[in-house]
CSV table of C-alpha atoms in Angstrom, one decimal:
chain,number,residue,atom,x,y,z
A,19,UNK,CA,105.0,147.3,75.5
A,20,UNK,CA,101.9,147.0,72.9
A,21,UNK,CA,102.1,144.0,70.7
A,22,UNK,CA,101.5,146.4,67.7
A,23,UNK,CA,103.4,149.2,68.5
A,24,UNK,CA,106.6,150.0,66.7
A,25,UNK,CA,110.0,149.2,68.3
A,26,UNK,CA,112.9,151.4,67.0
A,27,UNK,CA,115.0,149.3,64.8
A,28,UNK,CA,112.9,145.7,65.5
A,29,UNK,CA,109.7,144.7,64.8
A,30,UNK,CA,107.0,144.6,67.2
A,31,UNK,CA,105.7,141.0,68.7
A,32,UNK,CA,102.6,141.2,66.6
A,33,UNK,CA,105.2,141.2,63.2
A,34,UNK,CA,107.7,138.5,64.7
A,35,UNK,CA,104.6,136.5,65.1
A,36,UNK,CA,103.1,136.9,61.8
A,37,UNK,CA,106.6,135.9,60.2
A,38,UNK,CA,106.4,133.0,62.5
A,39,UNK,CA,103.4,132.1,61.3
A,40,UNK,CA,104.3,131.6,57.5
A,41,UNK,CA,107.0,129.5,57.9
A,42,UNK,CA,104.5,127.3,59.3
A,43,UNK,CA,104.3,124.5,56.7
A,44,UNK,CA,107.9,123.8,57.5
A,45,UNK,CA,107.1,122.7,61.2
A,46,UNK,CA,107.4,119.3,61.9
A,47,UNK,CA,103.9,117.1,63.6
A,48,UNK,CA,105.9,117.5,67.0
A,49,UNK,CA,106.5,121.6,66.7
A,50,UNK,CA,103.3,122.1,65.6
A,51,UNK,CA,101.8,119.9,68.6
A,52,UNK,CA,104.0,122.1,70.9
A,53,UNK,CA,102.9,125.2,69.6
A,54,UNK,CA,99.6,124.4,70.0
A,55,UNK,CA,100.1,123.5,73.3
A,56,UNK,CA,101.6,126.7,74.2
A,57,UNK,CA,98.5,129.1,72.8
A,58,UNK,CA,96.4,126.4,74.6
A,59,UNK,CA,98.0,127.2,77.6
A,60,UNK,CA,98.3,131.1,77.2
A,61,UNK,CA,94.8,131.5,76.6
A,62,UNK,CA,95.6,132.7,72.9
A,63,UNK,CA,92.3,132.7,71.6
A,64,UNK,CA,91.0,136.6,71.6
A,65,UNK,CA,93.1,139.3,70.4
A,66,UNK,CA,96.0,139.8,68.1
A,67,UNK,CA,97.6,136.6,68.5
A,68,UNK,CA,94.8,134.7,68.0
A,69,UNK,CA,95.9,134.7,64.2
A,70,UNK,CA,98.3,132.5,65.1
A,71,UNK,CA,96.0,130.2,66.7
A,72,UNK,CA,94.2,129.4,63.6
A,73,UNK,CA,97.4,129.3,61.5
A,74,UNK,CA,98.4,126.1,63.6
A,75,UNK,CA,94.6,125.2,63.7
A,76,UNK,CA,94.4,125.1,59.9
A,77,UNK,CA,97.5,123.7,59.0
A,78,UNK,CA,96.7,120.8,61.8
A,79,UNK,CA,93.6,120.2,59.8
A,80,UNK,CA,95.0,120.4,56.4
A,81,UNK,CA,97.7,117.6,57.3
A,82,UNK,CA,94.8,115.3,58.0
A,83,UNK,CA,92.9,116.1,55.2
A,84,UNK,CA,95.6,115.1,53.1
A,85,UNK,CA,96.2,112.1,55.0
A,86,UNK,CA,92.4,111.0,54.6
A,87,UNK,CA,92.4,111.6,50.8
A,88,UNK,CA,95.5,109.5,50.6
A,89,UNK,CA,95.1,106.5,49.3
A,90,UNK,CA,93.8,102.9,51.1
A,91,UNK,CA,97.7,101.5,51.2
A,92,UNK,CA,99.0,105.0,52.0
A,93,UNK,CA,99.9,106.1,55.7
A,94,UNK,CA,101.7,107.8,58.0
A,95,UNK,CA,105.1,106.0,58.5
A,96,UNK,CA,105.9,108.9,61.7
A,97,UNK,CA,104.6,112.6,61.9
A,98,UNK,CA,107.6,113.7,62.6
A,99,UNK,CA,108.4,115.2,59.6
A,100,UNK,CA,107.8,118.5,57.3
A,101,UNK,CA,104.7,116.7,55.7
A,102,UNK,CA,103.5,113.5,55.8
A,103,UNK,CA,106.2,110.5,54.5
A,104,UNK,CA,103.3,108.5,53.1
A,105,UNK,CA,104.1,104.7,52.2
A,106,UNK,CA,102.5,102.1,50.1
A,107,UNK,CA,103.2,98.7,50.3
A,108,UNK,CA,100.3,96.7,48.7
A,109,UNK,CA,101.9,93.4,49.0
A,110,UNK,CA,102.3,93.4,52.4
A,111,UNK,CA,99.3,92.0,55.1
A,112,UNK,CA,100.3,93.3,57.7
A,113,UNK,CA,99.6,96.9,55.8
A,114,UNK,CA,96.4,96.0,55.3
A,115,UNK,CA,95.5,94.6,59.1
A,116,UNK,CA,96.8,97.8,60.8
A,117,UNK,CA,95.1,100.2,58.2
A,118,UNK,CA,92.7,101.0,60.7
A,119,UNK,CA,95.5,102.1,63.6
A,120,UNK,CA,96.8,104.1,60.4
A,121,UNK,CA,93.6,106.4,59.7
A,122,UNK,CA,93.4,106.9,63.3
A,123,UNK,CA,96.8,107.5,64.5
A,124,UNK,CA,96.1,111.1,65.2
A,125,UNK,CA,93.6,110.7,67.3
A,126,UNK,CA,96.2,110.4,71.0
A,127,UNK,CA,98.0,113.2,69.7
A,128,UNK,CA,95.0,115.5,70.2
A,129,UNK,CA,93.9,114.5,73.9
A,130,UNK,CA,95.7,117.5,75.3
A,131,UNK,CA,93.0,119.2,74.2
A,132,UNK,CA,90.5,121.2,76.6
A,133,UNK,CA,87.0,122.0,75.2
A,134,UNK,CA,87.4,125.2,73.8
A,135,UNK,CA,90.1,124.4,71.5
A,136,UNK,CA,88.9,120.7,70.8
A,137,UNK,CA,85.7,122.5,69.3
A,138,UNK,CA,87.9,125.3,67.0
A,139,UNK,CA,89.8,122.1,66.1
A,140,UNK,CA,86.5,120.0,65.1
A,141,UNK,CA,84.9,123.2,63.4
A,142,UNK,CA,88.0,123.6,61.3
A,143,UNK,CA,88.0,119.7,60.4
A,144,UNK,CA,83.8,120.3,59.3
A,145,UNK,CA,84.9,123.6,57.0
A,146,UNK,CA,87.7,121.3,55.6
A,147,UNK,CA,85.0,118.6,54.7
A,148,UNK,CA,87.2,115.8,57.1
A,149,UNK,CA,85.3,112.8,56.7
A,150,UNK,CA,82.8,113.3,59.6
A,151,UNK,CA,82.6,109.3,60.4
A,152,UNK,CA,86.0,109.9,61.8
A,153,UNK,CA,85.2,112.9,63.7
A,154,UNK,CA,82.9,111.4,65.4
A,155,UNK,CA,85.2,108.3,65.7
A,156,UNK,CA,87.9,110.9,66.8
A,157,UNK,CA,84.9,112.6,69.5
A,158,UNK,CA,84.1,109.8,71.3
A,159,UNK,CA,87.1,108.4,72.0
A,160,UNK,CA,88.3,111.5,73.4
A,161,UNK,CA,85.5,111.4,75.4
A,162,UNK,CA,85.8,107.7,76.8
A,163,UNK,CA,89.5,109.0,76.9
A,164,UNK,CA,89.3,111.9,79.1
A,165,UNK,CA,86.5,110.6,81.3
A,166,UNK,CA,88.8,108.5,83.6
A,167,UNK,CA,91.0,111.8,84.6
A,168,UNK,CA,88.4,114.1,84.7
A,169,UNK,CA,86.2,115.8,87.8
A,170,UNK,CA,82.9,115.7,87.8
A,171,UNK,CA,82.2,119.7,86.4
A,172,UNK,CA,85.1,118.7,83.9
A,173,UNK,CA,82.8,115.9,82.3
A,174,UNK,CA,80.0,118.1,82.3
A,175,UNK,CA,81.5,120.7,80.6
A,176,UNK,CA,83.1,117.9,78.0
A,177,UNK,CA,79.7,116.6,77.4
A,178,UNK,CA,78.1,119.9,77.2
A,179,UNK,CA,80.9,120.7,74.0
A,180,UNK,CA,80.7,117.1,72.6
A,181,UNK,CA,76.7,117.2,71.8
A,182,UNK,CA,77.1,120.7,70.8
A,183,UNK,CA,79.8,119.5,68.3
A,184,UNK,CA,78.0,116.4,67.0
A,185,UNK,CA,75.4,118.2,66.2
A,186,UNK,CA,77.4,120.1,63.5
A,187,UNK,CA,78.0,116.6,61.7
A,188,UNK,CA,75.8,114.5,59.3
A,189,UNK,CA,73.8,112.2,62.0
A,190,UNK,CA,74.0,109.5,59.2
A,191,UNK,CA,77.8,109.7,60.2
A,192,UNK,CA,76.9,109.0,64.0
A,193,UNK,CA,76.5,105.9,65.5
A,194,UNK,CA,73.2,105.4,67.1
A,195,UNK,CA,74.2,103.3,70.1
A,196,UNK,CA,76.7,106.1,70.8
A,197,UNK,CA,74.8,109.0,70.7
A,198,UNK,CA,72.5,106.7,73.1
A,199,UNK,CA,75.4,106.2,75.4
A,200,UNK,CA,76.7,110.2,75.4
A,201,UNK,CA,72.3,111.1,76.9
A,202,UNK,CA,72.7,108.2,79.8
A,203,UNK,CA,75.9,110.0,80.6
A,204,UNK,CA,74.4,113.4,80.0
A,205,UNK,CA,71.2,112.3,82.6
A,206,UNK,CA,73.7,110.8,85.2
A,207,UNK,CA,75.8,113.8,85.3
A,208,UNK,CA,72.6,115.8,85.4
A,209,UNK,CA,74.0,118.3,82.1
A,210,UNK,CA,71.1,120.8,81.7
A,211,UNK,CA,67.7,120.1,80.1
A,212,UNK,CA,68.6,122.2,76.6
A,213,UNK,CA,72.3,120.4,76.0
A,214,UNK,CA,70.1,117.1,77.0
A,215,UNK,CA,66.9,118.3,74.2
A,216,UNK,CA,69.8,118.3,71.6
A,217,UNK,CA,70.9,114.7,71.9
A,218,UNK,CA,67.2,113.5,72.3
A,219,UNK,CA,66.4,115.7,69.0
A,220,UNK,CA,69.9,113.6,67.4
A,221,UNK,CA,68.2,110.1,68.3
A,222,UNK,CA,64.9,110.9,67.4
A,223,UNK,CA,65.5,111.4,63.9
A,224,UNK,CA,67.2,107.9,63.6
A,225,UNK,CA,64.9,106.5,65.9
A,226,UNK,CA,64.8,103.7,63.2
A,227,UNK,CA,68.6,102.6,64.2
A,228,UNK,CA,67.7,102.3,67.9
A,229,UNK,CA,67.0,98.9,69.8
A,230,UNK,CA,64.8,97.7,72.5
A,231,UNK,CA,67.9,98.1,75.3
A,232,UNK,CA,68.6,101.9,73.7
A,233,UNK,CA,65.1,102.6,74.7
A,234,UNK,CA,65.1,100.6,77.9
A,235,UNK,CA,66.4,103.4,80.4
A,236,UNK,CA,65.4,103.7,84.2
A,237,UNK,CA,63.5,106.3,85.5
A,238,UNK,CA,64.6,109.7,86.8
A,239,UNK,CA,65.2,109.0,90.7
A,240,UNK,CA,61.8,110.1,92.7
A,241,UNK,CA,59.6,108.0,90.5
A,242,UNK,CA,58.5,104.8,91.4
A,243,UNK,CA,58.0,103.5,87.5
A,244,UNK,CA,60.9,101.3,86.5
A,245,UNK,CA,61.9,103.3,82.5
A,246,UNK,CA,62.0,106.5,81.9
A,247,UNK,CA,58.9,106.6,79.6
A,248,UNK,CA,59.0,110.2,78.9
A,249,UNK,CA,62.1,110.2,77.3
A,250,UNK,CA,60.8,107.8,74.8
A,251,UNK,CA,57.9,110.1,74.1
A,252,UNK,CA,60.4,112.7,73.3
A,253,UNK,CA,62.0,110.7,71.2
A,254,UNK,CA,59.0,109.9,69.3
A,255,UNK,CA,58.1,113.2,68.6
A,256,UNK,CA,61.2,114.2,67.4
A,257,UNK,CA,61.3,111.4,64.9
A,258,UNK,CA,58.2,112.5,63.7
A,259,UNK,CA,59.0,116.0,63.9
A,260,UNK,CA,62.1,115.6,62.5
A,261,UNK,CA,63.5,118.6,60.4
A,262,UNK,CA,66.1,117.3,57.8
A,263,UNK,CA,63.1,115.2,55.8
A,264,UNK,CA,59.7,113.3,56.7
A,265,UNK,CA,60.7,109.7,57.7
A,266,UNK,CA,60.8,107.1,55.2
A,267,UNK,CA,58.3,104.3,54.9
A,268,UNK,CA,60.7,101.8,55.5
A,269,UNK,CA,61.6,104.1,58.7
A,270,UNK,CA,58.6,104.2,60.2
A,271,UNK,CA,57.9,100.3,59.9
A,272,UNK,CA,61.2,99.9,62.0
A,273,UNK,CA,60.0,102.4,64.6
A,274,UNK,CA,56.4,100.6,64.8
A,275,UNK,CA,58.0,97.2,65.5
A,276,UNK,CA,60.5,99.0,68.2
A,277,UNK,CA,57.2,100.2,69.8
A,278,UNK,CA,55.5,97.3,69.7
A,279,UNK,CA,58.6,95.4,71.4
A,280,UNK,CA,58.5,98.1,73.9
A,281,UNK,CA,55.2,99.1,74.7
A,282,UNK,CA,54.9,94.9,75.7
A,283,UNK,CA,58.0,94.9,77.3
A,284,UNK,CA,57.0,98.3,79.9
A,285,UNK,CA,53.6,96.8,80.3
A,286,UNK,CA,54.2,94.8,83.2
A,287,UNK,CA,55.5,97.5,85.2
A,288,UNK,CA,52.9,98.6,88.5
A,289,UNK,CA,53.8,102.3,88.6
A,290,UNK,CA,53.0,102.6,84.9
A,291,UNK,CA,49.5,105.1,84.7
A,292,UNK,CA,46.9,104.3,81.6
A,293,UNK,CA,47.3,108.1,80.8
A,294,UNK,CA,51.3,107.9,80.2
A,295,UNK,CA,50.6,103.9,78.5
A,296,UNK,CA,47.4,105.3,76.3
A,297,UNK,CA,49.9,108.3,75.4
A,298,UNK,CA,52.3,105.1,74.1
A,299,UNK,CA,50.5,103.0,72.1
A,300,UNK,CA,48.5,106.1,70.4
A,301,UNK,CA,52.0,108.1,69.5
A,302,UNK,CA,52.3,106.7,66.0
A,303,UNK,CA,49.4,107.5,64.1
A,304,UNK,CA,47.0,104.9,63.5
A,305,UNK,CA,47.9,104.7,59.4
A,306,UNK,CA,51.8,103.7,60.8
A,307,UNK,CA,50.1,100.4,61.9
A,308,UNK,CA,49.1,97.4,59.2
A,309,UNK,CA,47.8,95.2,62.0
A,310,UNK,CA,47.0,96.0,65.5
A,311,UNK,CA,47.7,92.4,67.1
A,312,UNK,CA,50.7,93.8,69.0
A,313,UNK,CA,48.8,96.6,70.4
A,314,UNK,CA,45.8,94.1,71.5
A,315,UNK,CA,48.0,91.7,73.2
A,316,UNK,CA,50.6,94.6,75.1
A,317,UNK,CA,46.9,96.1,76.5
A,318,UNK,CA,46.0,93.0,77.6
A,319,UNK,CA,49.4,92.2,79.4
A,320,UNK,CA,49.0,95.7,81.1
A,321,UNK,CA,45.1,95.0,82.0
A,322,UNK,CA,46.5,91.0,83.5
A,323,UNK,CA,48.8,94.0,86.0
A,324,UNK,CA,47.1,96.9,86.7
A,325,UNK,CA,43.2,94.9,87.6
A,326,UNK,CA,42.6,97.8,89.8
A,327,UNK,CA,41.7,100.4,87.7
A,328,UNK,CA,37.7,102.3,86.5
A,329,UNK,CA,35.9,100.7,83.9
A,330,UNK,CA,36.5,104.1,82.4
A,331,UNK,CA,40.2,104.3,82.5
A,332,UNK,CA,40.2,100.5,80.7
A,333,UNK,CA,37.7,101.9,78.1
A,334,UNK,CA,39.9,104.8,77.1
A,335,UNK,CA,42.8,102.6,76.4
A,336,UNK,CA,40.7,99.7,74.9
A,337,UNK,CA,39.9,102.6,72.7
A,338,UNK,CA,43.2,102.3,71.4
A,339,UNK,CA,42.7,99.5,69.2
A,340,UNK,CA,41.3,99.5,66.2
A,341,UNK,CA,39.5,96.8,65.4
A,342,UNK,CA,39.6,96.4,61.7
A,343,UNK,CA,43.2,95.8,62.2
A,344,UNK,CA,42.8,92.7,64.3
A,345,UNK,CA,43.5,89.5,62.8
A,346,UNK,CA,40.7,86.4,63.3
A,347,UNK,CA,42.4,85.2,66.0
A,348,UNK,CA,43.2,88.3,68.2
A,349,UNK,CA,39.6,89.1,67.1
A,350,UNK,CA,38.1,86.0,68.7
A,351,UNK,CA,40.2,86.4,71.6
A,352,UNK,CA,39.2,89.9,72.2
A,353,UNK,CA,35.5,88.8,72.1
A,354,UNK,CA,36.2,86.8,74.4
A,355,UNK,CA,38.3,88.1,76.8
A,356,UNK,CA,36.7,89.3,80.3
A,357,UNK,CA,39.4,91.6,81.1
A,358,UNK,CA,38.0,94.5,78.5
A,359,UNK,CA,35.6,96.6,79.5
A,360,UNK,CA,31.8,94.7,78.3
A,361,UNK,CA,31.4,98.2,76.3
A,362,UNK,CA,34.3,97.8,74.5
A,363,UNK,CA,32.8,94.7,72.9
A,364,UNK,CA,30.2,96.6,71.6
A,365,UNK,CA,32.8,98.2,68.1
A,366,UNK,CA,33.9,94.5,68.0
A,367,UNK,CA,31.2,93.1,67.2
A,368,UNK,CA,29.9,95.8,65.1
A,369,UNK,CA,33.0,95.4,63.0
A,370,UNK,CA,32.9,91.5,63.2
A,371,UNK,CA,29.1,92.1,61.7
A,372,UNK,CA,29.9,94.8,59.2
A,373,UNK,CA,32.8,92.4,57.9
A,374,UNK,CA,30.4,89.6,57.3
A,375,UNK,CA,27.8,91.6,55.8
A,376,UNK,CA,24.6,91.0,58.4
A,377,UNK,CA,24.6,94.3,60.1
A,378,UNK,CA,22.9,96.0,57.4
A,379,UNK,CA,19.2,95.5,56.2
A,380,UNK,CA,18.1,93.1,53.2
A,381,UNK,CA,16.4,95.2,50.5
A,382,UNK,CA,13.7,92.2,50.3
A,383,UNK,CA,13.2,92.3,54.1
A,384,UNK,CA,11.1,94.1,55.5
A,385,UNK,CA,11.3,97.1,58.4
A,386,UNK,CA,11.6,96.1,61.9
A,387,UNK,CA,10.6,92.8,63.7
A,388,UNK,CA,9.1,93.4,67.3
A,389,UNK,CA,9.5,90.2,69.0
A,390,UNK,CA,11.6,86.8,68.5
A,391,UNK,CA,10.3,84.0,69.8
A,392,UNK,CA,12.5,82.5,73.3
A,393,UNK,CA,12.4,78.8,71.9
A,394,UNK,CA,14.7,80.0,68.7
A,395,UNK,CA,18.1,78.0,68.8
A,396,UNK,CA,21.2,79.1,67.9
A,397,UNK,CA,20.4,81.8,66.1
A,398,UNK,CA,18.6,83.5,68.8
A,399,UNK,CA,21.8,83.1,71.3
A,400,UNK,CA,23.6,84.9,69.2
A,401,UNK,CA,21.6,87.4,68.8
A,402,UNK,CA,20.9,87.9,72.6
A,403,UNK,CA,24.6,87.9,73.4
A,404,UNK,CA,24.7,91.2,70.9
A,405,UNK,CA,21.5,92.4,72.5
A,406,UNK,CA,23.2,91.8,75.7
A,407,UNK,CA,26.4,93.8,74.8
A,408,UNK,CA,23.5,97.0,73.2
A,409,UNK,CA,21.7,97.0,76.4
A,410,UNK,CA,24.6,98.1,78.5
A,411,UNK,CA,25.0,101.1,76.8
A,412,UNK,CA,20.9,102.1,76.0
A,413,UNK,CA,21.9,105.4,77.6
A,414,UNK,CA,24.1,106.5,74.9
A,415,UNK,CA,23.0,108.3,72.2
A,416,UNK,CA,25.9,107.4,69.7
A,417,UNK,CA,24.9,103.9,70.3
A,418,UNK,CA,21.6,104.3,68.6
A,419,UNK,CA,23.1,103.8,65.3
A,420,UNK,CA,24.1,100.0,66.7
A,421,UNK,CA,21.0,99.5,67.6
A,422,UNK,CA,18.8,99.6,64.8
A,423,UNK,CA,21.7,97.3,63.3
A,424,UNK,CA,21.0,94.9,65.7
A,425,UNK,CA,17.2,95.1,65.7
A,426,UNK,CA,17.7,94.5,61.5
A,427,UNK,CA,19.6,91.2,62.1
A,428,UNK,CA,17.2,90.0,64.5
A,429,UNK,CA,14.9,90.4,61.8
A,430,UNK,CA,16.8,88.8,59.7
A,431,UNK,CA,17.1,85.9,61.4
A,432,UNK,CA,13.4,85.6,61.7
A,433,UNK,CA,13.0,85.6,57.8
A,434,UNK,CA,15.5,83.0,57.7
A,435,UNK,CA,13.8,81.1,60.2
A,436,UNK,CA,10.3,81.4,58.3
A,437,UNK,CA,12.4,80.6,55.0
A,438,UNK,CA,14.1,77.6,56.2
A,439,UNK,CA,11.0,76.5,58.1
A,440,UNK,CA,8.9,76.8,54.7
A,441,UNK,CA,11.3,74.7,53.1
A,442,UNK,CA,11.3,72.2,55.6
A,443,UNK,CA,7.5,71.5,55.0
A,444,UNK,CA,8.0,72.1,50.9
A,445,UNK,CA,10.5,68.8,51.9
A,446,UNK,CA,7.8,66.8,53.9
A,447,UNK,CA,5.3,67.2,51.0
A,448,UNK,CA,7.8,66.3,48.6
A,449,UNK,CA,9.0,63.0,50.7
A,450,UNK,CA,5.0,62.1,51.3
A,451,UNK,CA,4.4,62.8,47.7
A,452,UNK,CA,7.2,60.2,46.3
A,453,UNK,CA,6.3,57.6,49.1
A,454,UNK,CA,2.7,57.9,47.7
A,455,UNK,CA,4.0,57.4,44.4
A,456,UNK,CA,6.3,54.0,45.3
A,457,UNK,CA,3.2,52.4,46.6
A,458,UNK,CA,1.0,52.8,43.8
A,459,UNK,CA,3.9,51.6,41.2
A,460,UNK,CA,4.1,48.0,43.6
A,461,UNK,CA,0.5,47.6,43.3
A,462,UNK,CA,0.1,47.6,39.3
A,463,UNK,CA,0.2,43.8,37.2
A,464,UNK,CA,3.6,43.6,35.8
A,465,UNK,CA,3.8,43.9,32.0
A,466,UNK,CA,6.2,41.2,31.5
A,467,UNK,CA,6.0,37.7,33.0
């Protein structure tokens, strides 16, 4: 017999049901559990019956919507009951301690579950504007919940729902290390690469909430490096990317400090190429940075490791630091540190020069010295040790620019050198003149006696 055809003298199932259905409100928490349980196992969710699915559904929901915009003393003495006997006792402590238990006391009720009608369930609770700090409360422990029961395709499929149904909620509802914990589940249980680009996309854009251990995860299996650097490109990107609003200031000062935690914590590692560390340090963009210390002294830990490497590869990722965003110190120690490339110097000194203001010609000097004489002192060592660092790159045309700087200062230490010699004769004359003068006032008669 069709559910919808007529029956002489009776109604048809479909009627029975729909009468059923609006007595509804009347059902105690139990009766409406058991129903539930009975389309759940039934398979009611397509066809005519289906209605009565979402009747229980919405009057599930609508319970605990009132029993979230109850008051902080109210709560739910048993469900057992037409409605919800709500009690207030604002005297009493022991109210107070257990008001969490109170909020959340639905939450075993609804592990008989399966996916399909957890997620109707959670979609209902979203429509109903159920606070979504307790959905996701409510998610994840039916998650941890279910996990020590379930086969491995059952957790698969659980996780596969759960990020689909987080990613309905407010992500400023979601707890970070959570989310965190639900992708190092999703990559063990090896959940496919689009339900796994969801929850990357979720912690990218509160990348700022993350800490160094979030970000700290091994490698895929087959890879010798010891983290799974890729993923915290990805992660990157999508905080950058992010499509809700362009990150905050404040956002991205957290992010830079994460990075420059990590990018010094992953530098030790052997298997760790230049091309997948240069793609680390240069992910921010250079105006995210106030200072690149951090950067200087992470490439530095990675060049003390990886020794082995071209001059080339060390100069693309010495390339990486910028600096007019050194501090004096990590400049000096830059200068001097024999593990950077010698052509790498050559911007560092340039900078160092430009900052002091003796790069650049003096209007009342002359073009172009030729030659400065070997027996200069300290002057002329410091000027060889620049010449030194120019004539390692005479090849390179973009260089030329440096040179003519340099080939000004050495000029400009000659003129000094003339200048400060000039004076120092001026200074003899002067000293001869007053000696001179001494001698001639001892040799006068004295005017008094």
């Amino acid at each position: 017999m069709e559910m919808d055809k007529p029956v002489a003298g009776a109604r048809n199932l479909l009627e029975q049901a729909e009468k059923f259905v609006e007595e509804i409100n009347c059902w105690t928490w139990s009766e409406l559990m058991a129903a539930l349980k009975q389309c759940q196992d039934t398979c009611m969710y397509d066809g005519p019956l289906s209605i009565l699915v979402g009747k229980c559904v919405d009057s599930l929901v609508g319970r605990l919507v009132l029993a979230s915009e109850a008051s902080p003393c109210a709560s739910t003495s048993s469900p057992d009951s037409s409605g919800f006997r709500l009690s207030c006792d604002s005297k009493s402590t022991e109210s107070m301690k257990n008001s969490l238990t109170r909020v959340t006391w639905w939450f075993e009720d609804l592990l008989f579950m399966e996916p399909s009608l957890l997620q109707m369930v959670v979609k209902t609770m979203i429509a109903h504007k159920l606070d979504h700090a307790l959905i996701s409360k409510f998610l994840f422990f039916y998650q941890k919940t279910k996990f020590a029961t379930s086969t491995s395709g059952e957790k698969q499929e659980l996780i596969k729902t759960l990020i689909d149904i987080l990613f309905l909620l407010d992500l400023k509802a979601v707890s970070s290390k959570s989310l965190f914990s639900i992708l190092q589940i999703s990559i063990s249980l090896n959940v496919d690469k689009s339900s796994r680009a969801v929850i990357e996309s979720m912690i990218g854009s509160q990348l700022d909430k993350a800490t160094l251990d979030n970000l700290l995860v091994p490698a895929p299996s087959g890879t010798n490096c010891l983290y799974d650097v890729n993923l915290v490109l990805r992660l990157l990107k999508a905080f950058l990317l992010r499509s809700d609003s362009l990150p905050s200031p404040t956002q991205i000062k957290r992010v830079v400090s994460l990075m420059d935690v990590y990018i010094t914590e992953v530098a030790p590692d052997p298997s760790l190429k230049p091309s997948k560390y240069i793609a680390l340090v240069t992910a921010l963009p250079d105006s995210a940075r106030e200072s690149h210390d951090a950067i200087y002294h992470a490439i530095d830990l990675y060049l003390q490791v990886h020794s082995s490497f071209s001059g080339e590869e060390k100069l693309k990722l010495c390339s990486a630091i910028k600096h007019e965003k050194l501090s004096a110190q990590a400049f000096d120690h830059l200068t001097e540190n024999k593990r950077f490339p010698s052509r790498s110097g050559i911007p560092a000194c340039k900078s160092k020069l430009e900052k002091v203001g003796i790069t650049k010609a003096d209007p009342a000097v002359d073009p172009p010295c030729s030659v400065v004489d070997k027996s200069r002192g300290e002057k002329k060592e410091a000027c060889d040790q620049v010449v030194a660092y120019d004539g390692e790159l005479d090849v390179h045309k973009d260089n030329e620019r440096l040179r003519e700087h340099l080939k000004g200062m050495q000029c400009r230490v000659v003129e000094l050198e003339r200048a400060c010699k000039k004076m120092q004769n001026q200074m003899a004359k002067m000293m001869r003149s007053r000696s001179s003068t001494s001698r001639n006032g001892m040799s006068l008669p004295k005017l008094c006696s």
